[in-house]
Coordinates of C-alpha atoms in Angstrom, one line a residue:
X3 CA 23.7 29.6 60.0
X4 CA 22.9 27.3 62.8
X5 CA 25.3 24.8 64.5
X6 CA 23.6 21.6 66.5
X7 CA 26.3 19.8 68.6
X8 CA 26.6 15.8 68.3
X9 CA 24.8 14.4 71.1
X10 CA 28.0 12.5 72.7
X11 CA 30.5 15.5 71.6
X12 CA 29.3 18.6 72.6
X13 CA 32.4 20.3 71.3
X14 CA 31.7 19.4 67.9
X15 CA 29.2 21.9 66.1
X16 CA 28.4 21.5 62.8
X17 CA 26.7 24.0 60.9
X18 CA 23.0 22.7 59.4
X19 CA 24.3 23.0 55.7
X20 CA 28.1 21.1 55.4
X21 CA 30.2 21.3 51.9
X22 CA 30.8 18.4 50.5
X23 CA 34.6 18.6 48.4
X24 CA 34.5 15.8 46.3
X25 CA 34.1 18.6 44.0
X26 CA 37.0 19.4 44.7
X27 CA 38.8 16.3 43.9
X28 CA 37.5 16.9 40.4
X29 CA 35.2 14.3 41.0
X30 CA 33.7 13.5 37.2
X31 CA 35.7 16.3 35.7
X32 CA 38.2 19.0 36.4
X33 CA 37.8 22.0 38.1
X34 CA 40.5 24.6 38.6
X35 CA 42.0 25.5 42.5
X36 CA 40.5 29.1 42.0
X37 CA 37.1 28.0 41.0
X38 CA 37.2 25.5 44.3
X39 CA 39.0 28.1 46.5
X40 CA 36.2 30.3 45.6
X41 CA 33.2 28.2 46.6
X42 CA 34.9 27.5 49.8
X43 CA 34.9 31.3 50.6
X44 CA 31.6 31.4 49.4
X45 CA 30.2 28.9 51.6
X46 CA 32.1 30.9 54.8
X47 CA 30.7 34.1 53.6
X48 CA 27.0 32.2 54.1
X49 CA 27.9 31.1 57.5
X50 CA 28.9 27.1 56.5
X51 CA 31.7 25.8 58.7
X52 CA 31.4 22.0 58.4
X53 CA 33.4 21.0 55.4
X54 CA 34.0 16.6 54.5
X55 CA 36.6 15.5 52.3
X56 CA 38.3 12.1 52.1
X57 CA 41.5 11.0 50.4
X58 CA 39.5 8.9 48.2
X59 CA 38.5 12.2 46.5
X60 CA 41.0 12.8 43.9
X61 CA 43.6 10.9 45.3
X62 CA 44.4 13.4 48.3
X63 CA 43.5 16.9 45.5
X64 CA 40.3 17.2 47.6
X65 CA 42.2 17.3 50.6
X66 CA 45.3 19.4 50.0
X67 CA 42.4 21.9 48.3
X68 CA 40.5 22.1 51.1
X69 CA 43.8 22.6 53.5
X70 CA 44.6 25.1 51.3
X71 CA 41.2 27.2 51.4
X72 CA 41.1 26.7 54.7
X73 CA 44.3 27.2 56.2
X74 CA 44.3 30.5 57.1
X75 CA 40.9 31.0 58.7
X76 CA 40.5 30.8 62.8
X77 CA 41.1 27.2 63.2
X78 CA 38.2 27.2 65.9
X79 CA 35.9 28.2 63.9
X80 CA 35.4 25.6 61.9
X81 CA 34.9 21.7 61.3
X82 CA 36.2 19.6 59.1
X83 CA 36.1 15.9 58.6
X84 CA 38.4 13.3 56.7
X85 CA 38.3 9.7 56.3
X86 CA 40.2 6.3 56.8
X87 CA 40.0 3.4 55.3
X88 CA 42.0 3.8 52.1
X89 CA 45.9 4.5 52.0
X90 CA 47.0 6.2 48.7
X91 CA 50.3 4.4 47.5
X92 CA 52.7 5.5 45.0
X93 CA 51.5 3.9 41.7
X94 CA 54.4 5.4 39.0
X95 CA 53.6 2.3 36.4
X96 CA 50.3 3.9 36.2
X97 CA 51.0 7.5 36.5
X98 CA 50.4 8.5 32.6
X99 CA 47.0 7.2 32.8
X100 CA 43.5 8.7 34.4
X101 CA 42.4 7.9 37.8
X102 CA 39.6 4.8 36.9
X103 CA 37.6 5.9 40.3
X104 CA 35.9 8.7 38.2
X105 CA 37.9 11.6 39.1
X106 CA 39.8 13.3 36.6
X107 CA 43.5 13.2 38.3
X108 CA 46.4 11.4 37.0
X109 CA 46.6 8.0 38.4
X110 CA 49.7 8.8 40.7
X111 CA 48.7 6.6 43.4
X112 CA 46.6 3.8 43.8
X113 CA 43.7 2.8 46.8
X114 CA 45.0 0.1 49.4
X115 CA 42.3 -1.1 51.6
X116 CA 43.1 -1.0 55.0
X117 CA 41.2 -0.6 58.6
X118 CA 44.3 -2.1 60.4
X119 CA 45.3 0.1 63.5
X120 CA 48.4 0.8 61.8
X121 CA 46.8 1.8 58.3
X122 CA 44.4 4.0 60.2
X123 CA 47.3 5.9 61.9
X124 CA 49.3 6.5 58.9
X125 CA 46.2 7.4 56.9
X126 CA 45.3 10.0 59.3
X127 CA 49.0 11.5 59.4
X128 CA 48.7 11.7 55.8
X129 CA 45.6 13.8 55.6
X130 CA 47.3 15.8 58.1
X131 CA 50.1 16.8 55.9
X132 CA 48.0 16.9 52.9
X133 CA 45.8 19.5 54.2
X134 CA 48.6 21.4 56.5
X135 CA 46.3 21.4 59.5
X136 CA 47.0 21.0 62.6
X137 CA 44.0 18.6 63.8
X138 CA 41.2 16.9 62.0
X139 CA 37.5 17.4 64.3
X140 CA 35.9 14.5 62.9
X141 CA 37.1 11.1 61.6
X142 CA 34.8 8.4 59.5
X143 CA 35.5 5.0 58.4
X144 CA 35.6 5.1 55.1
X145 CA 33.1 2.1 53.2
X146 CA 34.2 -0.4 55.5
X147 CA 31.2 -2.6 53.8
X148 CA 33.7 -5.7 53.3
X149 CA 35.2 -5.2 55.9
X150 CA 33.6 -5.3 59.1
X151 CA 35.7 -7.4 61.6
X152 CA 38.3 -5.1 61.5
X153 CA 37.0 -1.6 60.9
X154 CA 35.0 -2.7 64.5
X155 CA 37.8 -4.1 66.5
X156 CA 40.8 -2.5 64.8
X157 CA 40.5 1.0 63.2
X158 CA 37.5 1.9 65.4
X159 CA 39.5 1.1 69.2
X160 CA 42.3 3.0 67.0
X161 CA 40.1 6.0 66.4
X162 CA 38.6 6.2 70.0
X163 CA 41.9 5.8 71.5
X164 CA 42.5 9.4 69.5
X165 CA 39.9 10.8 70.5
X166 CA 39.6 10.2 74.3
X167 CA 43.0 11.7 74.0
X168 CA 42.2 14.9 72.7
X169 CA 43.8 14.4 69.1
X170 CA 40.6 14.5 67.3
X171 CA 37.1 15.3 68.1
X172 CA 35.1 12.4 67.0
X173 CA 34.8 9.5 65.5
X174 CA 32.1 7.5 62.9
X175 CA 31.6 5.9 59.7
X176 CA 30.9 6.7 56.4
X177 CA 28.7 4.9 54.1
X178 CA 26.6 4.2 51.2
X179 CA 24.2 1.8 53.1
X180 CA 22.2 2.5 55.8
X181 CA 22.0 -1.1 57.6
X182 CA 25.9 -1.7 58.3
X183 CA 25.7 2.3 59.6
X184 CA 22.7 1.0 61.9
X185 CA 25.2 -2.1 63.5
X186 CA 28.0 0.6 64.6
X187 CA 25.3 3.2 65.9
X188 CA 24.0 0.0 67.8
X189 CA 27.6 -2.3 69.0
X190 CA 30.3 0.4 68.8
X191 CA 31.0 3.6 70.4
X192 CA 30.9 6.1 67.4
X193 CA 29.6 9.9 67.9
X194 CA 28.3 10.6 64.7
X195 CA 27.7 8.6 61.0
X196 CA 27.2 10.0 57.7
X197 CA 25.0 8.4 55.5
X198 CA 25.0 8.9 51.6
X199 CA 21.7 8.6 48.8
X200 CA 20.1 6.2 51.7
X201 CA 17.7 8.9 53.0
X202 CA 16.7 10.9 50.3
X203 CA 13.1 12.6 48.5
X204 CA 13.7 9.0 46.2
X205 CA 14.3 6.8 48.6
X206 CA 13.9 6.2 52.6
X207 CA 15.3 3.0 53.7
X208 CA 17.7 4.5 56.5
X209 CA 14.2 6.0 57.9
X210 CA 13.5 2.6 59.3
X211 CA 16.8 1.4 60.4
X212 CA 19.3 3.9 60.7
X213 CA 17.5 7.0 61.9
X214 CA 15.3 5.5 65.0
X215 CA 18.5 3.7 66.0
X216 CA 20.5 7.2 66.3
X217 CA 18.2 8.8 67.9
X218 CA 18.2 6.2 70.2
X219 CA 21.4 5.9 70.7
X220 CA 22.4 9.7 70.4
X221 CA 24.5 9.3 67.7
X222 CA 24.8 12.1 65.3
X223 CA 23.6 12.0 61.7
X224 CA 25.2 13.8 58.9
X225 CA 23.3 12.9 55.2
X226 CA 25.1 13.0 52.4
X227 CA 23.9 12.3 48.9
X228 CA 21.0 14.2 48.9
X229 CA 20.4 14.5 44.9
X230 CA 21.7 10.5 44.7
X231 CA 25.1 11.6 43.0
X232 CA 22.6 13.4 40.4
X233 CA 19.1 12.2 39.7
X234 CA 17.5 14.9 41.8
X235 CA 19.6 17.6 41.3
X236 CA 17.8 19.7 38.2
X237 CA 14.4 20.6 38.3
X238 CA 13.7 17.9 35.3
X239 CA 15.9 14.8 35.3
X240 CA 17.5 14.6 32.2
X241 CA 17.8 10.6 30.0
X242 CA 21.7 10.6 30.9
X243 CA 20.8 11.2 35.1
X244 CA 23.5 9.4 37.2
X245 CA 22.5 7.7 40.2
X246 CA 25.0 6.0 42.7
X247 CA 27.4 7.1 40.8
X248 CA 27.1 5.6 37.3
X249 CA 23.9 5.9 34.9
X250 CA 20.2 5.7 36.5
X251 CA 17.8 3.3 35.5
X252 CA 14.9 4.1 33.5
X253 CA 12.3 3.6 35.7
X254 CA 14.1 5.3 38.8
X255 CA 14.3 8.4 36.0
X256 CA 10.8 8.2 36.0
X257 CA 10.3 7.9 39.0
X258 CA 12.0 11.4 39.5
X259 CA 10.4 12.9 37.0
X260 CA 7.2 12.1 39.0
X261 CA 7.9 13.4 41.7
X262 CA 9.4 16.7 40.0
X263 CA 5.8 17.1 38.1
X264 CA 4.1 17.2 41.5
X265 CA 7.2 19.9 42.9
X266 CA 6.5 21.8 40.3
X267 CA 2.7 22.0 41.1
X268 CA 3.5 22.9 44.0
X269 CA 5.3 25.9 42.9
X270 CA 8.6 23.8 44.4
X271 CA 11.9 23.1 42.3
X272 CA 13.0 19.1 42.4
X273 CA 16.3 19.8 44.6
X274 CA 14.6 22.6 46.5
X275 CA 12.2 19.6 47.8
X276 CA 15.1 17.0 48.0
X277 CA 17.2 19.5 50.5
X278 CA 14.3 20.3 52.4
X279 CA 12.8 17.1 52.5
X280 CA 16.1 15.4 54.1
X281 CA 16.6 18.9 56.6
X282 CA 13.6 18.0 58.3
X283 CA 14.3 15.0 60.1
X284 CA 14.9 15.3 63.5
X285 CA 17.6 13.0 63.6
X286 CA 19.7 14.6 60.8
X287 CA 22.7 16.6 62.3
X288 CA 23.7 18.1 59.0
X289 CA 23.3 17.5 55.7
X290 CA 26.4 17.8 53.5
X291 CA 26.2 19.0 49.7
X292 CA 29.1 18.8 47.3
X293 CA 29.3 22.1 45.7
X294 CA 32.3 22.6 43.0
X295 CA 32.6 26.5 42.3
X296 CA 30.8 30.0 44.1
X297 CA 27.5 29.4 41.6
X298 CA 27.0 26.0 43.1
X299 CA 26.8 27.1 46.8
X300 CA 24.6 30.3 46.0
X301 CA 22.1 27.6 44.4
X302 CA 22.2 25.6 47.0
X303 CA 21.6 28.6 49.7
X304 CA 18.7 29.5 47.8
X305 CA 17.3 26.2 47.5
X306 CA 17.9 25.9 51.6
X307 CA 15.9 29.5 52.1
X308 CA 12.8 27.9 49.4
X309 CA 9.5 27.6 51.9
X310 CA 8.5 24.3 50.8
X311 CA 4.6 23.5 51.9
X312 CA 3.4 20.5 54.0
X313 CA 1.0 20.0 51.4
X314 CA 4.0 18.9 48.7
X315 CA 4.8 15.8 50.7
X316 CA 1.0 15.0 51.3
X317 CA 0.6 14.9 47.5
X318 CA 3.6 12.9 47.3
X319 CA 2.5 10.3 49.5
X320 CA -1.0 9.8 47.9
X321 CA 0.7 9.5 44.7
X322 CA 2.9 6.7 46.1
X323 CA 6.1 8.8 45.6
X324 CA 6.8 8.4 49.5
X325 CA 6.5 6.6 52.4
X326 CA 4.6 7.3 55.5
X327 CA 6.9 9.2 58.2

């Protein structure tokens, strides 16, 4: 699989296909370690070695699964990303109930906001320790959307201070929103941002803020969210589609629907066309998919290899289904 280096951190290659361990968290239900441990080796046996996880993603499960799947592989060989923003803190009054941040995990711990130098630090030891590695490559922000003023004077100068020093590799932010993304490509010195559901088949708005601005810049693009959390990730939307997280709209079902009718004339699968359609910009580093077991990442390997035809988006465009380029 190919690797493109970010622009500012040539020593960072990530390979065009990430995976995306939310999954792994048991984000929306459970999954088992073996049935996450095996997509992970299925993704290396394909050629992926750019893996994202957070601690926000089952309360730190993501992470020590990943750590755990990963551990013994050449550590150069690989990248792997985590995220700050968020300290888990013991939470035993709340320990017999389920985690309310839709991941099935016992509520153990509870999220504590924090972008303070010091919460960054101790954030990153902790991912550290969960996973048992011995460095993290890339570091994000984690949704810093409330909190600006200090995820851009106090956890990012945190961050580059790490990274001019060697500890980690580089440094970004992570969000659902592509204009907040846009103000740290533009006033800070990150090497890379990932942007979730904001640049997808559905929907383009990072396409006229975010994406000129990296290129611009030479700030790495990773896009998550390709199927936004759901709505375009079966050839026919079903009525119960989640979008952002929690249940879609009727008319953005529709919507989807729509555009999967004109796929399908095409001789194109709905995600088939949402994976290609987001690999294609030529600002987009990598494009991260959370895949949950070793059926999910064949899938999406097949829908990467689909040859999708110019003449799909054309049609898409005169049906008002996408925006001009």
């Amino acid at each position: 699989m190919t690797r493109e280096t970010l622009p500012r951190r040539p020593a960072v290659g990530l390979t065009a296909l990430g995976l995306g361990a939310a999954q792994g968290g048991n984000l929306y239900h459970a999954t088992t370690d073996e049935t996450f441990a095996a997509a992970v080796d299925a993704a290396w046996d394909a050629g992926i070695r750019y893996f994202d996880t957070a601690p926000h993603y089952g309360l730190g499960l993501s992470e020590r699964r990943l750590g755990a799947a990963l551990r013994a592989r050449p550590r150069d060989d690989y990248v792997i990303s985590t995220k700050v923003g968020r300290l888990l803190v013991p939470s035993p009054r709340t320990a017999h109930l389920r985690d309310p941040d839709g991941f099935d995990v016992a509520a153990t711990h509870r999220r504590q906001w924090d972008f303070s130098r010091d919460g960054v630090r101790r954030s990153l030891e902790a991912s550290l320790t969960r996973t048992g590695l011995d460095r993290i490559d890339i570091v994000y922000l984690h949704d810093p959307d409330e909190h600006w003023r200090q995820a851009a004077t106090e956890a990012l100068p945190a961050l580059t201070e790490l990274r001019d020093q060697g500890v980690i590799g580089a440094v970004g932010a992570g969000m659902n929103q592509s204009a907040m993304l846009t103000r740290f490509v533009q006033e800070t010195d990150v090497d890379v941002v990932l942007c979730a559901g904001r640049y997808t088949l559905l929907e383009q708005g990072a396409l006229h803020d975010l994406l000129p601005a990296a290129q611009r810049a030479g700030v790495g693009v990773v896009v998550a969210g390709v199927y936004n959390s759901g709505l375009l990730a079966t050839d026919r939307p079903p009525a119960d589609a989640t979008y952002d997280y929690r249940q879609a709209p009727a008319g953005l079902i529709d919507r989807a629907r729509r555009i999967a009718g004109i796929c399908e004339a095409h001789g194109v699968t709905l995600p088939a066309a949402a994976l290609a359609f987001v690999r294609a910009h030529p600002a987009v580093t990598a494009t991260v998919v959370g895949l949950r077991s070793r059926a999910e990442v064949l899938q999406t390997l097949h829908r990467a290899e689909t040859d999708v035809p110019d003449a799909l988006w054309a049609s898409l465009r005169g049906a008002g289904l996408l925006g001009s380029a």
